[in-house]
CSV table of C-alpha atoms and ligand atoms in Angstrom, one decimal:
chain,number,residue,atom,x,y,z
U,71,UNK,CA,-9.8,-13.3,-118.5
U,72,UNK,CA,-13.5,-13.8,-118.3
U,73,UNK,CA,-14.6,-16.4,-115.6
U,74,UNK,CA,-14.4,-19.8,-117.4
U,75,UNK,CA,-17.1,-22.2,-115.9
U,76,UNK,CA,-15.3,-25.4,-117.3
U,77,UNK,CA,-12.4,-24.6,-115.6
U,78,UNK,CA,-13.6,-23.3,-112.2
U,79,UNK,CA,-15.6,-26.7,-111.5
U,80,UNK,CA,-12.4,-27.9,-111.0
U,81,UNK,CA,-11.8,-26.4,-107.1
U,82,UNK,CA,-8.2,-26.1,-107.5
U,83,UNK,CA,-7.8,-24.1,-110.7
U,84,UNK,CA,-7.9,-20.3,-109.8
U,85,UNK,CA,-8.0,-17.1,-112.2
U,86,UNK,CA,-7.2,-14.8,-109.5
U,87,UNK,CA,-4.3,-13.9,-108.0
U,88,UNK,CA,-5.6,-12.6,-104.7
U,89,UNK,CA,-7.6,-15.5,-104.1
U,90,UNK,CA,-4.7,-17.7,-104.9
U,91,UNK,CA,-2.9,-15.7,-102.3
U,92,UNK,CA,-5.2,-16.3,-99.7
U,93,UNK,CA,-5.5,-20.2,-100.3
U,94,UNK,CA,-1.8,-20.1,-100.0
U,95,UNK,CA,-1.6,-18.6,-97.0
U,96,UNK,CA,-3.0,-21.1,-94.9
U,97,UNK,CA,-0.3,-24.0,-96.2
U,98,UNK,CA,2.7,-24.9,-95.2
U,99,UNK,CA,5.3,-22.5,-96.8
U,100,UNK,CA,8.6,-24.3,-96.8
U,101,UNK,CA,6.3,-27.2,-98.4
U,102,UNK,CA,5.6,-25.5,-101.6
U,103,UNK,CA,6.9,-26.3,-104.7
U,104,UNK,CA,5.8,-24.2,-108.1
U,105,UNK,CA,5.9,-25.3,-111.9
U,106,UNK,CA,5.5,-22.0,-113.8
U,107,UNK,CA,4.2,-22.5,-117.4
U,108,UNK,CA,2.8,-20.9,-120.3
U,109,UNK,CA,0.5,-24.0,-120.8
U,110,UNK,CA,-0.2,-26.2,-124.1
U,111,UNK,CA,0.7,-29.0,-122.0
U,112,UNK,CA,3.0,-31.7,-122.7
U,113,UNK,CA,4.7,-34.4,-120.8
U,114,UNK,CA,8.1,-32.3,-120.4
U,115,UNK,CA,5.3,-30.5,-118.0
U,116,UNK,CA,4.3,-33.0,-116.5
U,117,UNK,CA,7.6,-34.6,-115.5
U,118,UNK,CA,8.1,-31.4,-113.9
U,119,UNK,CA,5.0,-31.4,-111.7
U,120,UNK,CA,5.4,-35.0,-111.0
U,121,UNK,CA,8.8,-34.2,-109.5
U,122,UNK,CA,7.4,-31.6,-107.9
U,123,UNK,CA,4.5,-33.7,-106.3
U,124,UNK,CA,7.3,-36.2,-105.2
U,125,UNK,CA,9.4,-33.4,-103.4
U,126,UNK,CA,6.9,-30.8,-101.9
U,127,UNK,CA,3.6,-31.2,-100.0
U,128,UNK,CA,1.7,-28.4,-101.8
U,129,UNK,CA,2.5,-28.5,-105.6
U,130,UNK,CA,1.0,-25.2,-107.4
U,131,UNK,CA,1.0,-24.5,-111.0
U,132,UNK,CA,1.2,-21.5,-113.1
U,133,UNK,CA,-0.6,-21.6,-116.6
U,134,UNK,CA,0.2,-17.8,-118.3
U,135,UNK,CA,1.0,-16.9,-122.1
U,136,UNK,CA,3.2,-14.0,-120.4
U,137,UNK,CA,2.9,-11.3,-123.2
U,138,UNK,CA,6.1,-9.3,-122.1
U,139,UNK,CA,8.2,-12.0,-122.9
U,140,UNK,CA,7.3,-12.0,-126.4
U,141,UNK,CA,9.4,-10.1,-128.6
U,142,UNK,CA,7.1,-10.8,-131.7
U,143,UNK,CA,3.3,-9.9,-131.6
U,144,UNK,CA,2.5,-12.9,-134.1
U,145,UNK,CA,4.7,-15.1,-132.2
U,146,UNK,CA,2.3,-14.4,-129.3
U,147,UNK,CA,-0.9,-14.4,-131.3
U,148,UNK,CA,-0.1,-18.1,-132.5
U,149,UNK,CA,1.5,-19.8,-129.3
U,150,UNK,CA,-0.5,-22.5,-128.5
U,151,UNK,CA,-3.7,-22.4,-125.8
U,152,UNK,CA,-5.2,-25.5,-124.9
U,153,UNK,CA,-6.5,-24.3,-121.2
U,154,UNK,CA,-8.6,-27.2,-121.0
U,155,UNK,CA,-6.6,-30.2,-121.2
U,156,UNK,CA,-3.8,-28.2,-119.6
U,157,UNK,CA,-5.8,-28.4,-116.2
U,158,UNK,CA,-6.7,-32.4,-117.2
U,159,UNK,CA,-3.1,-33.4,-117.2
U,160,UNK,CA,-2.8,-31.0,-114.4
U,161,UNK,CA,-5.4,-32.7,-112.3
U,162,UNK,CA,-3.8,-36.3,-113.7
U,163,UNK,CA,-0.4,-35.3,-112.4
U,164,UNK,CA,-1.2,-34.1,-108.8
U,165,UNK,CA,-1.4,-30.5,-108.8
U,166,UNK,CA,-2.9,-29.4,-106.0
U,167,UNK,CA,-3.3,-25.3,-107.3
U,168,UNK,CA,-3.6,-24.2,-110.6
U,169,UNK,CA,-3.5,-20.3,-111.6
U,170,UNK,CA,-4.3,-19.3,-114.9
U,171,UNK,CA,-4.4,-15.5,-115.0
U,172,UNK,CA,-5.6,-12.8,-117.4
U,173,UNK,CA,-2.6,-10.4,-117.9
U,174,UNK,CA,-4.6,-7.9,-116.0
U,175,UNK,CA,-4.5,-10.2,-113.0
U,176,UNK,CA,-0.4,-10.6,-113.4
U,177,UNK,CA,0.0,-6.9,-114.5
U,178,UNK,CA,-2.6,-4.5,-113.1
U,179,UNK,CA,0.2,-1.7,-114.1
U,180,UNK,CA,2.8,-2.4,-116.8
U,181,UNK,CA,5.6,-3.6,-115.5
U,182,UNK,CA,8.9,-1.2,-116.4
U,183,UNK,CA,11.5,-2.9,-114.5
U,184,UNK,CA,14.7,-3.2,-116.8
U,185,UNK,CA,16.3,-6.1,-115.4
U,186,UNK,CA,20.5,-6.3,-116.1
U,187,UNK,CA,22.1,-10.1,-115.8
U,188,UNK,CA,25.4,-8.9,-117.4
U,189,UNK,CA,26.7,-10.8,-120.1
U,190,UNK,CA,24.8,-13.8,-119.3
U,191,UNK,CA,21.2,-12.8,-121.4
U,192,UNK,CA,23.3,-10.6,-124.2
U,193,UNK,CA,23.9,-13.9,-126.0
U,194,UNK,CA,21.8,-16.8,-128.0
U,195,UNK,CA,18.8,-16.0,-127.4
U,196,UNK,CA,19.3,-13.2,-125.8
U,197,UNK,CA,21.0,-11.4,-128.4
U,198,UNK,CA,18.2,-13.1,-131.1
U,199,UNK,CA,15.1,-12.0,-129.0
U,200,UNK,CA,15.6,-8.7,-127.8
U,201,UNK,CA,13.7,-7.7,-124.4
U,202,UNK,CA,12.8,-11.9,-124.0
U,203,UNK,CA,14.5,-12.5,-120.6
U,204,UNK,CA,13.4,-9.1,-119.0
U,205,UNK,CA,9.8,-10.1,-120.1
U,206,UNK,CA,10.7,-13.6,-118.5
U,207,UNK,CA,12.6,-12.3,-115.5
U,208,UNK,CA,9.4,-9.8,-115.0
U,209,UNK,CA,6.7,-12.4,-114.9
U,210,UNK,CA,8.8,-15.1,-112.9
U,211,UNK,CA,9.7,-12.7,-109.7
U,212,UNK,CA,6.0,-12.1,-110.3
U,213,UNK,CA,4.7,-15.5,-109.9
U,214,UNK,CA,7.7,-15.8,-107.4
U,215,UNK,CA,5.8,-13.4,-105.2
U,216,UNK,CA,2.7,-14.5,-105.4
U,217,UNK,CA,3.5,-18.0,-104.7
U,218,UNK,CA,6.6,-17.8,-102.5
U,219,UNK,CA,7.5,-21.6,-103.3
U,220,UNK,CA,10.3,-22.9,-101.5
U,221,UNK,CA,11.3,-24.7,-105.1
U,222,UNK,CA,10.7,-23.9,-108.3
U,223,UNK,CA,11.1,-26.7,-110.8
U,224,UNK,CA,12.7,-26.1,-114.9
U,225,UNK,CA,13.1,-28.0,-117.5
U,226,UNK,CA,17.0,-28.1,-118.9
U,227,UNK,CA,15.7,-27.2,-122.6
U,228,UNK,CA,15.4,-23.7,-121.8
U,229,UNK,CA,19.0,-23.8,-120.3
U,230,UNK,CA,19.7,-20.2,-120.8
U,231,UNK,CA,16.3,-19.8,-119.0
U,232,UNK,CA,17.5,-21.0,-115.9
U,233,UNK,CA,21.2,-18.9,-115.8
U,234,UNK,CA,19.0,-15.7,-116.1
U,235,UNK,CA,16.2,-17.2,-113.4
U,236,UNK,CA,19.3,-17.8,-111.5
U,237,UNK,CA,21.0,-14.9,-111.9
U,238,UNK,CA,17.5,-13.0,-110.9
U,239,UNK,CA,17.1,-15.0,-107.6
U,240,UNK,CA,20.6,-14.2,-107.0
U,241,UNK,CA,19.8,-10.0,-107.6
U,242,UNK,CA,16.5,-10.0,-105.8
U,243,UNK,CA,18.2,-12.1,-102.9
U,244,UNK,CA,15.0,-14.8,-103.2
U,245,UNK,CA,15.0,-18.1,-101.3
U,246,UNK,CA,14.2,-19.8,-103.7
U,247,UNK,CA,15.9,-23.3,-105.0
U,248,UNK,CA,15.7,-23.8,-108.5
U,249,UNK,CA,15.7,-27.1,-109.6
U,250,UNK,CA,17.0,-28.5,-113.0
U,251,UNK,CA,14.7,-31.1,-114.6
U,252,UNK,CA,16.2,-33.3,-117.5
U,253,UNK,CA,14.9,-32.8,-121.2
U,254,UNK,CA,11.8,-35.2,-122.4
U,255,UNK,CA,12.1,-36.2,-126.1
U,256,UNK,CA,9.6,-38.0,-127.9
U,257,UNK,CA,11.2,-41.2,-129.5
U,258,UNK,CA,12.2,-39.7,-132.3
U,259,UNK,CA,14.2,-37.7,-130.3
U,260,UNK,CA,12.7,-34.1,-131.1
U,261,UNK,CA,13.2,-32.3,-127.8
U,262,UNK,CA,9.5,-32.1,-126.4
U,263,UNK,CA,8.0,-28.4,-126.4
U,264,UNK,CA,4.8,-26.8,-127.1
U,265,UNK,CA,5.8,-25.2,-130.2
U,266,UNK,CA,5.8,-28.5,-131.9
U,267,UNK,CA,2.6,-28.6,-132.2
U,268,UNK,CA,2.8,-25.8,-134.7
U,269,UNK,CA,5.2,-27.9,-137.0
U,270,UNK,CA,3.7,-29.0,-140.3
U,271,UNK,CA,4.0,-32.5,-141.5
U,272,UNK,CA,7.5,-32.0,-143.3
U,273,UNK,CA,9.1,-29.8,-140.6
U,274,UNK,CA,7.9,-32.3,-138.1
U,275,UNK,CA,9.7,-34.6,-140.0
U,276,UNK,CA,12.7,-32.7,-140.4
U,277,UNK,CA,13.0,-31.9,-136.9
U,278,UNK,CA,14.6,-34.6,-135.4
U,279,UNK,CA,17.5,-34.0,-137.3
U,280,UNK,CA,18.6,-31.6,-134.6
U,281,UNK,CA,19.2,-33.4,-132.0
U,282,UNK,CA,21.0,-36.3,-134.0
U,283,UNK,CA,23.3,-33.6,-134.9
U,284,UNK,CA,24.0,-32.1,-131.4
U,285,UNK,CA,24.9,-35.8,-130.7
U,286,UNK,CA,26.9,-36.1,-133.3
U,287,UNK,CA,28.7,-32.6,-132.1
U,288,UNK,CA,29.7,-34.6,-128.8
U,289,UNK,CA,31.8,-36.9,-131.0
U,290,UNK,CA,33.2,-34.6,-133.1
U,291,UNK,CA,34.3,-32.1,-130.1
U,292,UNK,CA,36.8,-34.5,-129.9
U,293,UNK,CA,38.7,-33.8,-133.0
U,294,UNK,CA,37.3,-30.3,-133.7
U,295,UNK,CA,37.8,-26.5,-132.0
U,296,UNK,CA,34.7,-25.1,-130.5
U,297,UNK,CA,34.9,-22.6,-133.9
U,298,UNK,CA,35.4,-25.6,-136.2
U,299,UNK,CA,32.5,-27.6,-133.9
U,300,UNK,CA,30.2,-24.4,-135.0
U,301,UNK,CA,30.6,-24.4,-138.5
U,302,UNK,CA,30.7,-27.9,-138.9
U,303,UNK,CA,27.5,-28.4,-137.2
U,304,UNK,CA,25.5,-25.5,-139.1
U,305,UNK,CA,26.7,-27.2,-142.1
U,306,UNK,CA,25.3,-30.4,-140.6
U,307,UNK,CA,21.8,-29.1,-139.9
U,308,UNK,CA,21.2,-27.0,-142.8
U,309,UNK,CA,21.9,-30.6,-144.8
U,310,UNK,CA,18.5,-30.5,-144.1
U,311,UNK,CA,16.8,-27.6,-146.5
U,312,UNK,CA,13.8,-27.5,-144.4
U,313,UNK,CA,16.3,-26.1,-141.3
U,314,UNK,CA,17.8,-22.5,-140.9
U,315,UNK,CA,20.3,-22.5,-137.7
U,316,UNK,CA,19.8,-19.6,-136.0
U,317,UNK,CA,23.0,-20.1,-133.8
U,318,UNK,CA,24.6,-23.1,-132.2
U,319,UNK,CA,27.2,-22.0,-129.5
U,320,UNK,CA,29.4,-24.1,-127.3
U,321,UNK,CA,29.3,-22.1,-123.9
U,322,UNK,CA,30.8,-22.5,-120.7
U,323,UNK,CA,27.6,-23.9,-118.7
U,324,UNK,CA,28.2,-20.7,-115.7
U,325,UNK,CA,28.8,-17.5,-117.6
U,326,UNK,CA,27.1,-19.3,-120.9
U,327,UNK,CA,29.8,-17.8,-123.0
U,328,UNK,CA,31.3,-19.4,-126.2
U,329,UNK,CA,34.5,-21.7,-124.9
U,330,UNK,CA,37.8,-21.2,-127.2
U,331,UNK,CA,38.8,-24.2,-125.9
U,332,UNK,CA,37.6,-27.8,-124.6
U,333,UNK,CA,38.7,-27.0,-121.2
U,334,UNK,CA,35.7,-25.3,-118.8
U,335,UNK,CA,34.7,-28.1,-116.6
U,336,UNK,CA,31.0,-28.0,-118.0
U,337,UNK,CA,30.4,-26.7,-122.0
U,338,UNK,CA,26.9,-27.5,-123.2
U,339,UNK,CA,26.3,-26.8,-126.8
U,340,UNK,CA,23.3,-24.9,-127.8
U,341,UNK,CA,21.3,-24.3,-130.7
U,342,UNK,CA,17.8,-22.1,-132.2
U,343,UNK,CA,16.8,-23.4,-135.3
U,344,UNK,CA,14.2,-22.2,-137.5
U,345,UNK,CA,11.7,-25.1,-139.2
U,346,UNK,CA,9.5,-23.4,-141.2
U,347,UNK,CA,7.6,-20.8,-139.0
U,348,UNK,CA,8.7,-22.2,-135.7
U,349,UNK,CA,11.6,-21.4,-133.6
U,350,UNK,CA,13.0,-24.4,-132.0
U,351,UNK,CA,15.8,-24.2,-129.5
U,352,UNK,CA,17.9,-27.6,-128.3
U,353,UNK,CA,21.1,-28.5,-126.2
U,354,UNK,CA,23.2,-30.9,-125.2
U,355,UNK,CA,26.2,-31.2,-122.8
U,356,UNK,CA,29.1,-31.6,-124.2
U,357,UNK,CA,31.8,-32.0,-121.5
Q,1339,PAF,O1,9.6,-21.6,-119.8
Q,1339,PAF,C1,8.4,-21.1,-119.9
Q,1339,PAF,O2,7.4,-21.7,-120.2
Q,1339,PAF,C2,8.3,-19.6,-119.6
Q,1339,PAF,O3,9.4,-18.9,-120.1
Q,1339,PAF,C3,8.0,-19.3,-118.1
Q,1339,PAF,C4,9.2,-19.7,-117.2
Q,1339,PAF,C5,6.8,-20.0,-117.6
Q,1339,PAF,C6,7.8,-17.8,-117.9
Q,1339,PAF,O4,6.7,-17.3,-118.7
């Protein structure tokens, strides 16, 4: 990425990884804790960093569209960019490090590492975005080592996310804590992520009517089997014409596996949904 003068004023917002590195090196390690994101900013972000501020005594932030990740090429070209206000609400909610790469910087050679979580990134979206979590396992170990946080803080709407950052932390014996950060909805209830901003007027409006159905799945778990709860709630969403279910699975909430049963002692339910030309993912827990 060309030096950006806007951004660079601000002393704490860094392009490069090796200075990054050396800044890093003279805090204290066990101190650090490390939001990674792909910016366009919302405040789903920035409940992460501000737990993050409250828990560590160096809080570092990654900003990077990571292009392996991306199983779609217009996918990519669209996802949002908004580097500027990204480092504002930054700044706003106590970052003390920002790193906003060019892909160069993150990948001087292409990274070919094949990553294998088992069954746990075969499913959802997994199985409906080929190559997506070795793109996302690739660039996290990356930021992983060039940070070396002592926590690294997710937010619970990418749950399968965390399994397979988990499950890579695990493999590549990191000391790393990962720590869970509860969904942020707007008041509507539409699950906060930065493809909304891509919605249109009428899938905007439309889009709430996920997550009014996922809480209307916890209800009807009760009288339904996990295969009748699936049907029942594609049927339910695509009530809406403007919605196209992509998958909803109950899973067990460790091997993220659909239940047969009501009986594992966590089952989240978890859906994709197409609005229009945005993919929207949501869960809830169930039991
Ligand atoms: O959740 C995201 O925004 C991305 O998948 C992550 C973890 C920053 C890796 O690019």
């Amino acid at each position: 990425m060309p030096r950006n003068p806007i951004l660079e004023e601000k002393m704490n917002v860094f392009t490069s990884v090796a200075a990054l590195r050396a800044e890093l090196a003279k805090v204290d390690a066990p101190g650090i804790g490390f939001v990674p994101t792909m910016g366009a900013l919302h405040a789903g972000h920035r409940s992460l960093v501000e737990r993050a501020r409250q828990e560590n005594t160096t809080v570092v932030v990654s900003v990077f569209v990571n292009p392996t990740q991306f199983n779609d090429p217009n996918d990519l070209r669209h996802y949002p960019r908004t580097p500027e206000a990204d480092a504002r609400l930054l700044e706003e909610a106590g970052a003390d490090y920002v790193l906003m790469p060019s892909a160069e910087e993150i990948y001087p050679e292409p990274d070919t590492r094949q990553f294998d979580f088992g069954q746990i990134d075969k499913v959802m979206e997994g199985a409906t975005r080929p190559g997506h979590f070795n793109g996302v396992a690739q660039v996290v170990s990356r930021l992983f080592d060039i940070v070396k946080p002592a926590r690294a803080y997710f937010g619970e709407k990418d749950f399968q996310q965390i399994a397979v950052i988990r499950a890579m932390i695990a493999q590549l014996r990191l000391p790393i804590e990962i720590v869970e950060c509860p969904i942020v909805r707007d008041k509507d209830g539409l699950a906060l992520s930065s493809r909304n901003q891509l919605l249109d007027t009428a899938h905007r409006a439309a889009a709430p009517h996920i997550y009014a159905t996922l809480r209307a799945a916890v209800e009807r778990s009760h009288s339904l089997s996990p295969a009748e709860l699936e049907t029942w709630v594609i049927a339910q969403i695509e009530l809406n014409p403007l919605l196209k279910t992509i998958y909803y699975h109950s899973v067990d909430a460790t091997s993220l596996q659909k239940v047969a049963d009501w009986s594992s002692p966590r089952i989240q339910g978890c859906i994709a949904v197409q609005a229009g030309s945005v993919r929207l993912i949501d869960n809830i827990r169930i039991r």
